[in-house]
Amino acid sequence: EGSILLSALESDAYAEIIADGNHVNKDLFKFFVKCKGLDKIVGITDSLEQAGLPDGVYPTDDGRFIVKNGGDLFYQGTTTRAGSSIGIFDCLMNFQSFTNNTMEACLPVYSENQAKLLNFENGIIKENMPADFIVVKDDKIQQVYSLGKCIFKA
């Protein structure tokens, strides 16, 4: 958790954060936002491919096994965390909850800020821009659009 404080001190740098409640104590999020501002925070996840699967033991490409138990993913027989199973939408919802900000204020942390950091000309909803977005109602994903086409409907 010391690294969050160091990145907060460098005001011009972007800082990544995983809003899963494990990597960074949720009580530090408001302080982090106060130091960095929402425009310099990039929300990420370390979610692995096992995220959408039921609890169990799964092989990896390198011959090891990952044990999925709820949201936790550990290498079998160890206490070494392999990653998480939290998706980016759940991170967004946690970020909003941890910071007490509106959804509108938090959305750029998971879209526009990444585009700005990487000098991409997307990450926003605007005429003649690639239309990749989700439709949310009552905190649930209703539709997913990729390149302007609906690819998922609840």
PDB file of C-alpha atoms in Angstrom:
ATOM      1  CA  GLU A   1       0.000   0.000   0.000  1.00  0.00           C
ATOM      2  CA  GLY A   2       3.027   2.285   0.220  1.00  0.00           C
ATOM      3  CA  SER A   3       3.205   2.501  -3.573  1.00  0.00           C
ATOM      4  CA  ILE A   4      -0.188   4.226  -3.728  1.00  0.00           C
ATOM      5  CA  LEU A   5       1.154   6.985  -1.519  1.00  0.00           C
ATOM      6  CA  LEU A   6       4.267   7.432  -3.650  1.00  0.00           C
ATOM      7  CA  SER A   7       2.276   7.689  -6.865  1.00  0.00           C
ATOM      8  CA  ALA A   8      -0.098  10.157  -5.231  1.00  0.00           C
ATOM      9  CA  LEU A   9       2.817  12.511  -4.556  1.00  0.00           C
ATOM     10  CA  GLU A  10       3.721  12.807  -8.254  1.00  0.00           C
ATOM     11  CA  SER A  11       0.845  14.991  -9.420  1.00  0.00           C
ATOM     12  CA  ASP A  12       1.513  14.860 -13.184  1.00  0.00           C
ATOM     13  CA  ALA A  13       1.867  11.084 -13.403  1.00  0.00           C
ATOM     14  CA  TYR A  14      -1.020   8.742 -14.034  1.00  0.00           C
ATOM     15  CA  ALA A  15      -1.491   6.052 -11.400  1.00  0.00           C
ATOM     16  CA  GLU A  16      -3.173   2.680 -11.821  1.00  0.00           C
ATOM     17  CA  ILE A  17      -5.435   1.203  -9.176  1.00  0.00           C
ATOM     18  CA  ILE A  18      -7.275  -2.093  -8.774  1.00  0.00           C
ATOM     19  CA  ALA A  19     -10.530  -1.510  -6.914  1.00  0.00           C
ATOM     20  CA  ASP A  20     -11.036  -5.020  -5.598  1.00  0.00           C
ATOM     21  CA  GLY A  21     -10.605  -4.284  -1.885  1.00  0.00           C
ATOM     22  CA  ASN A  22      -7.523  -6.561  -1.759  1.00  0.00           C
ATOM     23  CA  HIS A  23      -4.725  -4.706  -3.544  1.00  0.00           C
ATOM     24  CA  VAL A  24      -5.460  -1.367  -1.882  1.00  0.00           C
ATOM     25  CA  ASN A  25      -7.385  -0.887   1.332  1.00  0.00           C
ATOM     26  CA  LYS A  26     -10.736   0.634   0.423  1.00  0.00           C
ATOM     27  CA  ASP A  27     -10.282   3.306   3.114  1.00  0.00           C
ATOM     28  CA  LEU A  28      -7.357   4.801   1.130  1.00  0.00           C
ATOM     29  CA  PHE A  29      -9.352   5.433  -2.053  1.00  0.00           C
ATOM     30  CA  LYS A  30     -10.742   8.833  -1.019  1.00  0.00           C
ATOM     31  CA  PHE A  31      -7.243  10.010  -0.076  1.00  0.00           C
ATOM     32  CA  PHE A  32      -5.886   8.718  -3.385  1.00  0.00           C
ATOM     33  CA  VAL A  33      -8.557  10.610  -5.346  1.00  0.00           C
ATOM     34  CA  LYS A  34      -7.921  13.756  -3.315  1.00  0.00           C
ATOM     35  CA  CYS A  35      -4.183  13.608  -4.102  1.00  0.00           C
ATOM     36  CA  LYS A  36      -4.366  12.556  -7.753  1.00  0.00           C
ATOM     37  CA  GLY A  37      -7.705  13.863  -8.964  1.00  0.00           C
ATOM     38  CA  LEU A  38      -9.991  11.617 -10.990  1.00  0.00           C
ATOM     39  CA  ASP A  39      -8.336  12.699 -14.252  1.00  0.00           C
ATOM     40  CA  LYS A  40      -4.976  11.065 -13.362  1.00  0.00           C
ATOM     41  CA  ILE A  41      -6.271   7.701 -12.126  1.00  0.00           C
ATOM     42  CA  VAL A  42      -6.431   4.661 -14.421  1.00  0.00           C
ATOM     43  CA  GLY A  43      -8.668   1.858 -13.191  1.00  0.00           C
ATOM     44  CA  ILE A  44      -7.388  -1.616 -14.047  1.00  0.00           C
ATOM     45  CA  THR A  45      -7.892  -5.252 -13.065  1.00  0.00           C
ATOM     46  CA  ASP A  46      -5.571  -8.238 -12.833  1.00  0.00           C
ATOM     47  CA  SER A  47      -8.409 -10.593 -13.671  1.00  0.00           C
ATOM     48  CA  LEU A  48      -7.410 -13.952 -15.086  1.00  0.00           C
ATOM     49  CA  GLU A  49      -9.244 -16.115 -17.611  1.00  0.00           C
ATOM     50  CA  GLN A  50     -10.706 -18.207 -14.761  1.00  0.00           C
ATOM     51  CA  ALA A  51     -12.766 -15.189 -13.665  1.00  0.00           C
ATOM     52  CA  GLY A  52     -15.993 -16.329 -15.288  1.00  0.00           C
ATOM     53  CA  LEU A  53     -15.662 -19.955 -14.253  1.00  0.00           C
ATOM     54  CA  PRO A  54     -17.110 -21.704 -11.201  1.00  0.00           C
ATOM     55  CA  ASP A  55     -14.936 -22.422  -8.168  1.00  0.00           C
ATOM     56  CA  GLY A  56     -12.477 -25.241  -8.838  1.00  0.00           C
ATOM     57  CA  VAL A  57      -8.944 -26.158  -9.911  1.00  0.00           C
ATOM     58  CA  TYR A  58      -7.781 -25.122 -13.385  1.00  0.00           C
ATOM     59  CA  PRO A  59      -4.580 -25.861 -15.343  1.00  0.00           C
ATOM     60  CA  THR A  60      -2.382 -23.064 -16.650  1.00  0.00           C
ATOM     61  CA  ASP A  61      -0.254 -22.966 -19.800  1.00  0.00           C
ATOM     62  CA  ASP A  62       2.925 -23.413 -17.751  1.00  0.00           C
ATOM     63  CA  GLY A  63       1.812 -26.679 -16.106  1.00  0.00           C
ATOM     64  CA  ARG A  64       0.776 -25.214 -12.765  1.00  0.00           C
ATOM     65  CA  PHE A  65      -2.738 -25.202 -11.391  1.00  0.00           C
ATOM     66  CA  ILE A  66      -4.856 -22.320 -10.139  1.00  0.00           C
ATOM     67  CA  VAL A  67      -7.436 -22.785  -7.413  1.00  0.00           C
ATOM     68  CA  LYS A  68     -10.462 -20.509  -7.727  1.00  0.00           C
ATOM     69  CA  ASN A  69     -12.367 -19.954  -4.507  1.00  0.00           C
ATOM     70  CA  GLY A  70     -14.852 -17.117  -4.822  1.00  0.00           C
ATOM     71  CA  GLY A  71     -12.963 -14.066  -6.010  1.00  0.00           C
ATOM     72  CA  ASP A  72      -9.570 -15.439  -4.985  1.00  0.00           C
ATOM     73  CA  LEU A  73      -7.164 -17.199  -7.356  1.00  0.00           C
ATOM     74  CA  PHE A  74      -4.105 -18.892  -5.856  1.00  0.00           C
ATOM     75  CA  TYR A  75      -1.494 -21.267  -7.228  1.00  0.00           C
ATOM     76  CA  GLN A  76      -2.410 -24.729  -5.984  1.00  0.00           C
ATOM     77  CA  GLY A  77      -0.632 -25.748  -2.777  1.00  0.00           C
ATOM     78  CA  THR A  78       0.607 -22.210  -2.050  1.00  0.00           C
ATOM     79  CA  THR A  79      -0.562 -18.935  -0.587  1.00  0.00           C
ATOM     80  CA  THR A  80       0.719 -17.120  -3.686  1.00  0.00           C
ATOM     81  CA  ARG A  81      -2.008 -15.085  -5.330  1.00  0.00           C
ATOM     82  CA  ALA A  82      -2.203 -15.792  -9.064  1.00  0.00           C
ATOM     83  CA  GLY A  83      -4.490 -12.867  -9.802  1.00  0.00           C
ATOM     84  CA  SER A  84      -8.095 -12.005  -9.229  1.00  0.00           C
ATOM     85  CA  SER A  85     -11.417 -12.819 -10.769  1.00  0.00           C
ATOM     86  CA  ILE A  86     -12.895  -9.326 -10.531  1.00  0.00           C
ATOM     87  CA  GLY A  87     -13.972  -7.822 -13.828  1.00  0.00           C
ATOM     88  CA  ILE A  88     -13.530  -4.211 -14.833  1.00  0.00           C
ATOM     89  CA  PHE A  89     -17.229  -3.378 -14.354  1.00  0.00           C
ATOM     90  CA  ASP A  90     -17.117  -4.644 -10.754  1.00  0.00           C
ATOM     91  CA  CYS A  91     -13.958  -2.581 -10.217  1.00  0.00           C
ATOM     92  CA  LEU A  92     -15.845   0.480 -11.474  1.00  0.00           C
ATOM     93  CA  MET A  93     -18.731  -0.226  -9.100  1.00  0.00           C
ATOM     94  CA  ASN A  94     -16.297  -0.682  -6.184  1.00  0.00           C
ATOM     95  CA  PHE A  95     -14.412   2.486  -7.122  1.00  0.00           C
ATOM     96  CA  GLN A  96     -17.641   4.449  -7.048  1.00  0.00           C
ATOM     97  CA  SER A  97     -18.564   2.955  -3.677  1.00  0.00           C
ATOM     98  CA  PHE A  98     -15.078   3.372  -2.148  1.00  0.00           C
ATOM     99  CA  THR A  99     -14.810   7.026  -3.248  1.00  0.00           C
ATOM    100  CA  ASN A 100     -18.430   8.125  -2.781  1.00  0.00           C
ATOM    101  CA  ASN A 101     -18.427   9.722  -6.236  1.00  0.00           C
ATOM    102  CA  THR A 102     -21.122   9.628  -8.896  1.00  0.00           C
ATOM    103  CA  MET A 103     -20.973   7.063 -11.673  1.00  0.00           C
ATOM    104  CA  GLU A 104     -20.503   9.885 -14.191  1.00  0.00           C
ATOM    105  CA  ALA A 105     -17.460  11.146 -12.275  1.00  0.00           C
ATOM    106  CA  CYS A 106     -15.940   7.647 -12.061  1.00  0.00           C
ATOM    107  CA  LEU A 107     -16.469   6.511 -15.668  1.00  0.00           C
ATOM    108  CA  PRO A 108     -13.392   8.288 -17.111  1.00  0.00           C
ATOM    109  CA  VAL A 109     -11.202   6.371 -14.641  1.00  0.00           C
ATOM    110  CA  TYR A 110     -12.179   3.211 -16.568  1.00  0.00           C
ATOM    111  CA  SER A 111     -12.281   4.591 -20.120  1.00  0.00           C
ATOM    112  CA  GLU A 112     -11.171   8.074 -21.108  1.00  0.00           C
ATOM    113  CA  ASN A 113      -8.118   8.236 -18.819  1.00  0.00           C
ATOM    114  CA  GLN A 114      -6.588   5.119 -20.404  1.00  0.00           C
ATOM    115  CA  ALA A 115      -7.073   6.623 -23.858  1.00  0.00           C
ATOM    116  CA  LYS A 116      -5.414   9.883 -22.796  1.00  0.00           C
ATOM    117  CA  LEU A 117      -2.511   8.047 -21.146  1.00  0.00           C
ATOM    118  CA  LEU A 118      -1.851   6.053 -24.322  1.00  0.00           C
ATOM    119  CA  ASN A 119      -2.498   9.017 -26.654  1.00  0.00           C
ATOM    120  CA  PHE A 120      -5.433   7.233 -28.275  1.00  0.00           C
ATOM    121  CA  GLU A 121      -8.159   9.285 -29.866  1.00  0.00           C
ATOM    122  CA  ASN A 122     -10.925   7.159 -28.398  1.00  0.00           C
ATOM    123  CA  GLY A 123     -12.279   6.353 -24.954  1.00  0.00           C
ATOM    124  CA  ILE A 124     -15.110   8.842 -25.324  1.00  0.00           C
ATOM    125  CA  ILE A 125     -18.559   8.795 -26.903  1.00  0.00           C
ATOM    126  CA  LYS A 126     -18.403  11.289 -29.733  1.00  0.00           C
ATOM    127  CA  GLU A 127     -19.427  11.514 -33.381  1.00  0.00           C
ATOM    128  CA  ASN A 128     -17.120   9.571 -35.756  1.00  0.00           C
ATOM    129  CA  MET A 129     -15.421   7.746 -32.878  1.00  0.00           C
ATOM    130  CA  PRO A 130     -15.350   3.929 -32.479  1.00  0.00           C
ATOM    131  CA  ALA A 131     -18.492   3.067 -30.520  1.00  0.00           C
ATOM    132  CA  ASP A 132     -17.397   0.624 -27.806  1.00  0.00           C
ATOM    133  CA  PHE A 133     -19.587   1.067 -24.757  1.00  0.00           C
ATOM    134  CA  ILE A 134     -21.927  -0.591 -22.289  1.00  0.00           C
ATOM    135  CA  VAL A 135     -25.490   0.256 -21.295  1.00  0.00           C
ATOM    136  CA  VAL A 136     -26.085   0.027 -17.551  1.00  0.00           C
ATOM    137  CA  LYS A 137     -29.369   0.108 -15.647  1.00  0.00           C
ATOM    138  CA  ASP A 138     -29.768  -0.414 -11.913  1.00  0.00           C
ATOM    139  CA  ASP A 139     -26.049  -1.272 -11.605  1.00  0.00           C
ATOM    140  CA  LYS A 140     -26.378  -4.157 -14.094  1.00  0.00           C
ATOM    141  CA  ILE A 141     -24.965  -4.402 -17.603  1.00  0.00           C
ATOM    142  CA  GLN A 142     -27.881  -4.461 -20.053  1.00  0.00           C
ATOM    143  CA  GLN A 143     -26.077  -4.217 -23.399  1.00  0.00           C
ATOM    144  CA  VAL A 144     -22.525  -4.262 -24.768  1.00  0.00           C
ATOM    145  CA  TYR A 145     -21.587  -2.537 -28.027  1.00  0.00           C
ATOM    146  CA  SER A 146     -18.389  -3.076 -29.975  1.00  0.00           C
ATOM    147  CA  LEU A 147     -17.624  -0.967 -33.049  1.00  0.00           C
ATOM    148  CA  GLY A 148     -21.203   0.266 -32.963  1.00  0.00           C
ATOM    149  CA  LYS A 149     -22.812  -3.197 -33.000  1.00  0.00           C
ATOM    150  CA  CYS A 150     -24.668  -4.752 -30.096  1.00  0.00           C
ATOM    151  CA  ILE A 151     -22.787  -7.921 -29.119  1.00  0.00           C
ATOM    152  CA  PHE A 152     -24.632  -8.672 -25.853  1.00  0.00           C
ATOM    153  CA  LYS A 153     -28.136  -8.119 -24.478  1.00  0.00           C
ATOM    154  CA  ALA A 154     -29.212  -9.168 -20.992  1.00  0.00           C
TER     155      ALA A 154
END
